[in-house]
């Protein structure tokens, strides 16, 4: 059975896709996580992807090269500024990109919006996405999950990626997942490895369940709150917030 839409007149949410934001620090595997999801779910859902980078379309080109979707359903947004600005403060360029993709390839079931690599506090505006997942990886250190922040603590799902590498970087995966659970007050956490089908299935089932709730009108987007004040190194360095 496929998860394509039916009964468009019955539910106004059926008129557009479920929009899922994917955020996390540089190098944690956001693009590979999206590739894994598209590869596993493309027979069930019609999927599109919007990637964000500051000055390049590298992530979009990577995803197209993986052959996971028709290339034209993967588009890049070059933000030209801090990645979080385009997903939180002024989402206009991303929102237009998502709406154009939905119009050009209607009906789409899911659109993934990948943030450019950012810090642990990055969050999407609920005016851009319906739900968001935050990606960490074991190579970033076993203690990173318990450092918290809006991204880690309040995203709809936290993914601890590349768990197959844990033995090579001396990380206790079970401890890291437990720390993540504590930092998230019971919100879901998934340990992921693209080499372990059971973990991929866990992630896919989360997306399926979310899609079902969204199209039944039962999912309510939750704003995880603004980013914490943080430091920018340009122009001599300055601290700012996104309240």
Tab-separated table of C-alpha atoms in Angstrom:
chain	number	residue	atom	x	y	z
A	1	UNK	CA	0.000	0.000	0.000
A	2	UNK	CA	1.274	3.459	-0.826
A	3	UNK	CA	0.904	6.560	1.297
A	4	UNK	CA	-0.288	8.832	-1.501
A	5	UNK	CA	-3.059	11.293	-0.749
A	6	UNK	CA	-6.761	10.598	-1.138
A	7	UNK	CA	-9.841	12.690	-0.533
A	8	UNK	CA	-8.326	16.115	-1.222
A	9	UNK	CA	-11.658	17.838	-0.616
A	10	UNK	CA	-12.029	16.264	2.800
A	11	UNK	CA	-9.005	17.816	4.470
A	12	UNK	CA	-7.365	21.157	3.599
A	13	UNK	CA	-3.994	19.825	4.784
A	14	UNK	CA	-4.106	17.422	1.869
A	15	UNK	CA	-3.535	20.342	-0.506
A	16	UNK	CA	0.132	20.599	0.378
A	17	UNK	CA	2.966	18.400	1.502
A	18	UNK	CA	4.152	17.572	4.977
A	19	UNK	CA	7.232	19.764	5.421
A	20	UNK	CA	10.018	18.333	7.587
A	21	UNK	CA	13.048	20.403	8.575
A	22	UNK	CA	16.436	18.716	9.061
A	23	UNK	CA	18.996	20.684	11.097
A	24	UNK	CA	22.256	19.994	12.890
A	25	UNK	CA	25.941	20.908	13.000
A	26	UNK	CA	28.256	20.671	10.003
A	27	UNK	CA	29.255	17.112	9.154
A	28	UNK	CA	26.710	15.209	11.229
A	29	UNK	CA	25.139	13.643	8.141
A	30	UNK	CA	22.023	15.686	7.432
A	31	UNK	CA	22.243	15.073	3.687
A	32	UNK	CA	22.977	11.369	4.113
A	33	UNK	CA	20.033	11.069	6.519
A	34	UNK	CA	17.746	12.616	3.908
A	35	UNK	CA	19.240	10.315	1.266
A	36	UNK	CA	18.558	7.310	3.500
A	37	UNK	CA	14.946	8.384	4.027
A	38	UNK	CA	14.336	9.053	0.339
A	39	UNK	CA	15.879	5.747	-0.666
A	40	UNK	CA	13.705	3.829	1.800
A	41	UNK	CA	10.441	5.746	1.354
A	42	UNK	CA	10.319	6.806	-2.291
A	43	UNK	CA	8.059	3.867	-3.190
A	44	UNK	CA	5.565	4.957	-0.512
A	45	UNK	CA	5.634	8.753	-0.791
A	46	UNK	CA	6.207	11.379	-3.454
A	47	UNK	CA	9.121	13.326	-1.982
A	48	UNK	CA	10.877	16.601	-2.748
A	49	UNK	CA	13.963	18.144	-1.135
A	50	UNK	CA	15.170	21.703	-0.587
A	51	UNK	CA	18.785	22.062	0.560
A	52	UNK	CA	20.402	25.142	2.095
A	53	UNK	CA	24.017	26.245	1.848
A	54	UNK	CA	25.492	29.711	2.191
A	55	UNK	CA	27.334	29.943	-1.140
A	56	UNK	CA	26.954	26.592	-2.885
A	57	UNK	CA	24.524	23.891	-4.021
A	58	UNK	CA	26.866	21.104	-2.893
A	59	UNK	CA	24.278	19.215	-0.826
A	60	UNK	CA	21.736	19.247	-3.639
A	61	UNK	CA	24.358	17.948	-6.078
A	62	UNK	CA	25.268	15.180	-3.625
A	63	UNK	CA	21.655	14.089	-3.313
A	64	UNK	CA	21.117	14.148	-7.080
A	65	UNK	CA	24.249	12.034	-7.553
A	66	UNK	CA	22.811	9.426	-5.180
A	67	UNK	CA	19.920	8.821	-7.578
A	68	UNK	CA	17.400	8.697	-4.754
A	69	UNK	CA	14.789	10.908	-6.464
A	70	UNK	CA	14.248	12.447	-9.887
A	71	UNK	CA	16.910	15.160	-10.002
A	72	UNK	CA	14.393	17.921	-10.702
A	73	UNK	CA	12.702	17.291	-7.346
A	74	UNK	CA	15.894	18.292	-5.490
A	75	UNK	CA	16.509	22.034	-5.396
A	76	UNK	CA	19.074	24.247	-3.668
A	77	UNK	CA	18.719	27.546	-1.877
A	78	UNK	CA	21.885	29.608	-1.453
A	79	UNK	CA	21.149	31.632	1.671
A	80	UNK	CA	24.114	34.033	1.463
A	81	UNK	CA	23.995	34.437	5.244
A	82	UNK	CA	23.941	32.472	8.491
A	83	UNK	CA	22.058	29.224	7.865
A	84	UNK	CA	19.683	29.812	10.763
A	85	UNK	CA	18.589	33.175	9.364
A	86	UNK	CA	16.899	31.497	6.378
A	87	UNK	CA	15.121	28.860	8.465
A	88	UNK	CA	14.059	31.036	11.387
A	89	UNK	CA	14.254	34.818	11.010
A	90	UNK	CA	13.230	35.368	7.390
A	91	UNK	CA	12.056	32.138	5.791
A	92	UNK	CA	10.877	33.798	2.584
A	93	UNK	CA	13.392	32.260	0.172
A	94	UNK	CA	12.877	28.779	1.580
A	95	UNK	CA	9.098	29.097	1.732
A	96	UNK	CA	8.973	30.223	-1.899
A	97	UNK	CA	11.255	27.338	-2.888
A	98	UNK	CA	9.020	24.817	-1.104
A	99	UNK	CA	5.827	26.250	-2.595
A	100	UNK	CA	7.320	26.294	-6.103
A	101	UNK	CA	8.394	22.663	-5.720
A	102	UNK	CA	4.940	21.667	-4.500
A	103	UNK	CA	3.301	23.476	-7.403
A	104	UNK	CA	5.636	22.081	-10.049
A	105	UNK	CA	5.326	18.465	-8.913
A	106	UNK	CA	1.903	18.327	-7.280
A	107	UNK	CA	0.952	16.351	-5.440
A	108	UNK	CA	3.989	15.862	-3.215
A	109	UNK	CA	3.523	14.002	0.058
A	110	UNK	CA	6.693	15.156	1.850
A	111	UNK	CA	9.231	17.927	1.361
A	112	UNK	CA	12.435	17.779	3.374
A	113	UNK	CA	14.095	21.151	4.035
A	114	UNK	CA	17.745	20.758	4.963
A	115	UNK	CA	19.348	23.598	6.888
A	116	UNK	CA	22.919	24.550	6.264
A	117	UNK	CA	25.272	23.260	8.970
A	118	UNK	CA	24.833	25.259	12.164
A	119	UNK	CA	25.250	25.073	15.928
A	120	UNK	CA	23.361	23.175	18.612
A	121	UNK	CA	20.709	25.846	19.010
A	122	UNK	CA	19.409	25.998	15.421
A	123	UNK	CA	15.635	25.704	15.062
A	124	UNK	CA	13.155	26.082	12.205
A	125	UNK	CA	10.255	28.474	12.254
A	126	UNK	CA	6.890	26.662	12.328
A	127	UNK	CA	5.855	28.960	9.476
A	128	UNK	CA	8.319	27.025	7.288
A	129	UNK	CA	8.075	23.413	8.475
A	130	UNK	CA	5.495	21.250	10.200
A	131	UNK	CA	8.051	19.233	12.151
A	132	UNK	CA	11.806	19.151	12.550
A	133	UNK	CA	14.475	16.633	13.295
A	134	UNK	CA	17.915	17.471	14.615
A	135	UNK	CA	20.945	15.386	13.637
A	136	UNK	CA	23.992	14.744	15.820
A	137	UNK	CA	26.660	12.119	15.228
A	138	UNK	CA	28.881	10.041	17.477
A	139	UNK	CA	32.043	11.477	15.909
A	140	UNK	CA	31.146	14.830	17.463
A	141	UNK	CA	31.722	13.352	20.916
A	142	UNK	CA	29.691	11.281	23.315
A	143	UNK	CA	28.975	14.272	25.533
A	144	UNK	CA	27.403	16.513	22.910
A	145	UNK	CA	23.855	15.229	23.408
A	146	UNK	CA	23.757	16.289	27.050
A	147	UNK	CA	24.878	19.828	26.220
A	148	UNK	CA	21.301	20.588	25.235
A	149	UNK	CA	20.054	23.682	23.458
A	150	UNK	CA	16.814	24.311	21.569
A	151	UNK	CA	17.775	22.086	18.630
A	152	UNK	CA	18.716	19.091	20.746
A	153	UNK	CA	16.113	19.565	23.427
A	154	UNK	CA	12.999	20.575	21.536
A	155	UNK	CA	13.096	19.279	17.954
A	156	UNK	CA	10.345	16.764	17.225
A	157	UNK	CA	12.995	14.053	16.817
A	158	UNK	CA	16.674	13.816	17.682
A	159	UNK	CA	18.778	11.530	15.486
A	160	UNK	CA	22.138	10.311	16.784
A	161	UNK	CA	23.801	9.394	13.514
A	162	UNK	CA	26.697	7.105	12.482
A	163	UNK	CA	26.372	4.829	15.504
A	164	UNK	CA	28.358	2.189	13.605
A	165	UNK	CA	31.426	4.415	14.075
A	166	UNK	CA	31.130	4.548	17.865
A	167	UNK	CA	33.769	1.901	18.532
A	168	UNK	CA	36.306	3.830	16.478
A	169	UNK	CA	35.812	7.091	18.391
A	170	UNK	CA	35.398	5.548	21.865
A	171	UNK	CA	31.767	6.568	22.316
A	172	UNK	CA	29.305	4.583	24.411
A	173	UNK	CA	26.199	4.722	22.198
A	174	UNK	CA	23.785	3.581	24.886
A	175	UNK	CA	25.061	6.278	27.252
A	176	UNK	CA	24.825	8.914	24.516
A	177	UNK	CA	21.241	7.918	23.710
A	178	UNK	CA	20.348	7.944	27.407
A	179	UNK	CA	21.886	11.402	27.827
A	180	UNK	CA	19.913	12.573	24.803
A	181	UNK	CA	16.698	11.216	26.281
A	182	UNK	CA	17.359	13.046	29.538
A	183	UNK	CA	18.064	16.304	27.670
A	184	UNK	CA	14.781	15.948	25.766
A	185	UNK	CA	12.413	15.166	28.645
A	186	UNK	CA	11.094	12.029	26.978
A	187	UNK	CA	10.854	13.338	23.411
A	188	UNK	CA	11.915	10.670	20.883
A	189	UNK	CA	15.557	9.843	20.126
A	190	UNK	CA	16.746	7.419	17.443
A	191	UNK	CA	20.238	5.999	16.993
A	192	UNK	CA	20.880	5.690	13.240
A	193	UNK	CA	23.302	3.851	11.003
A	194	UNK	CA	22.734	3.509	7.290
A	195	UNK	CA	24.397	0.077	7.628
A	196	UNK	CA	21.769	-1.140	10.111
A	197	UNK	CA	18.351	-1.697	8.509
A	198	UNK	CA	16.595	-1.861	11.879
A	199	UNK	CA	17.587	1.725	12.688
A	200	UNK	CA	16.545	2.913	9.239
A	201	UNK	CA	13.161	1.292	9.723
A	202	UNK	CA	12.751	3.091	13.062
A	203	UNK	CA	13.359	6.424	11.373
A	204	UNK	CA	11.046	5.590	8.469
A	205	UNK	CA	8.274	4.566	10.841
A	206	UNK	CA	8.571	7.894	12.637
A	207	UNK	CA	8.048	9.655	9.291
A	208	UNK	CA	5.108	7.404	8.387
A	209	UNK	CA	3.404	8.036	11.724
A	210	UNK	CA	4.012	11.779	11.435
A	211	UNK	CA	2.593	11.818	7.905
A	212	UNK	CA	-0.525	9.961	9.023
A	213	UNK	CA	-1.109	12.394	11.897
A	214	UNK	CA	-0.507	15.395	9.639
A	215	UNK	CA	-2.936	14.321	6.940
A	216	UNK	CA	-5.527	13.352	9.539
A	217	UNK	CA	-5.277	16.865	10.962
A	218	UNK	CA	-3.913	15.584	14.276
A	219	UNK	CA	-0.390	17.029	14.112
A	220	UNK	CA	0.117	20.534	15.494
A	221	UNK	CA	3.502	22.160	14.738
A	222	UNK	CA	5.327	23.199	17.895
A	223	UNK	CA	7.715	26.128	17.947
A	224	UNK	CA	10.898	24.945	19.697
A	225	UNK	CA	11.739	28.539	20.527
A	226	UNK	CA	14.393	30.935	19.253
A	227	UNK	CA	18.074	30.213	19.099
A	228	UNK	CA	20.144	31.036	22.157
A	229	UNK	CA	22.476	34.053	21.955
A	230	UNK	CA	25.589	33.036	20.034
A	231	UNK	CA	28.872	34.398	18.685
A	232	UNK	CA	29.754	35.326	15.110
A	233	UNK	CA	33.406	35.728	14.213
A	234	UNK	CA	32.973	38.131	11.287
A	235	UNK	CA	33.832	41.807	11.583
A	236	UNK	CA	35.814	41.297	14.780
A	237	UNK	CA	33.172	39.126	16.399
A	238	UNK	CA	29.810	39.859	17.978
A	239	UNK	CA	27.105	38.116	19.963
A	240	UNK	CA	23.479	38.219	18.899
A	241	UNK	CA	20.205	36.392	19.414
A	242	UNK	CA	17.130	35.626	17.316
A	243	UNK	CA	14.277	36.485	19.642
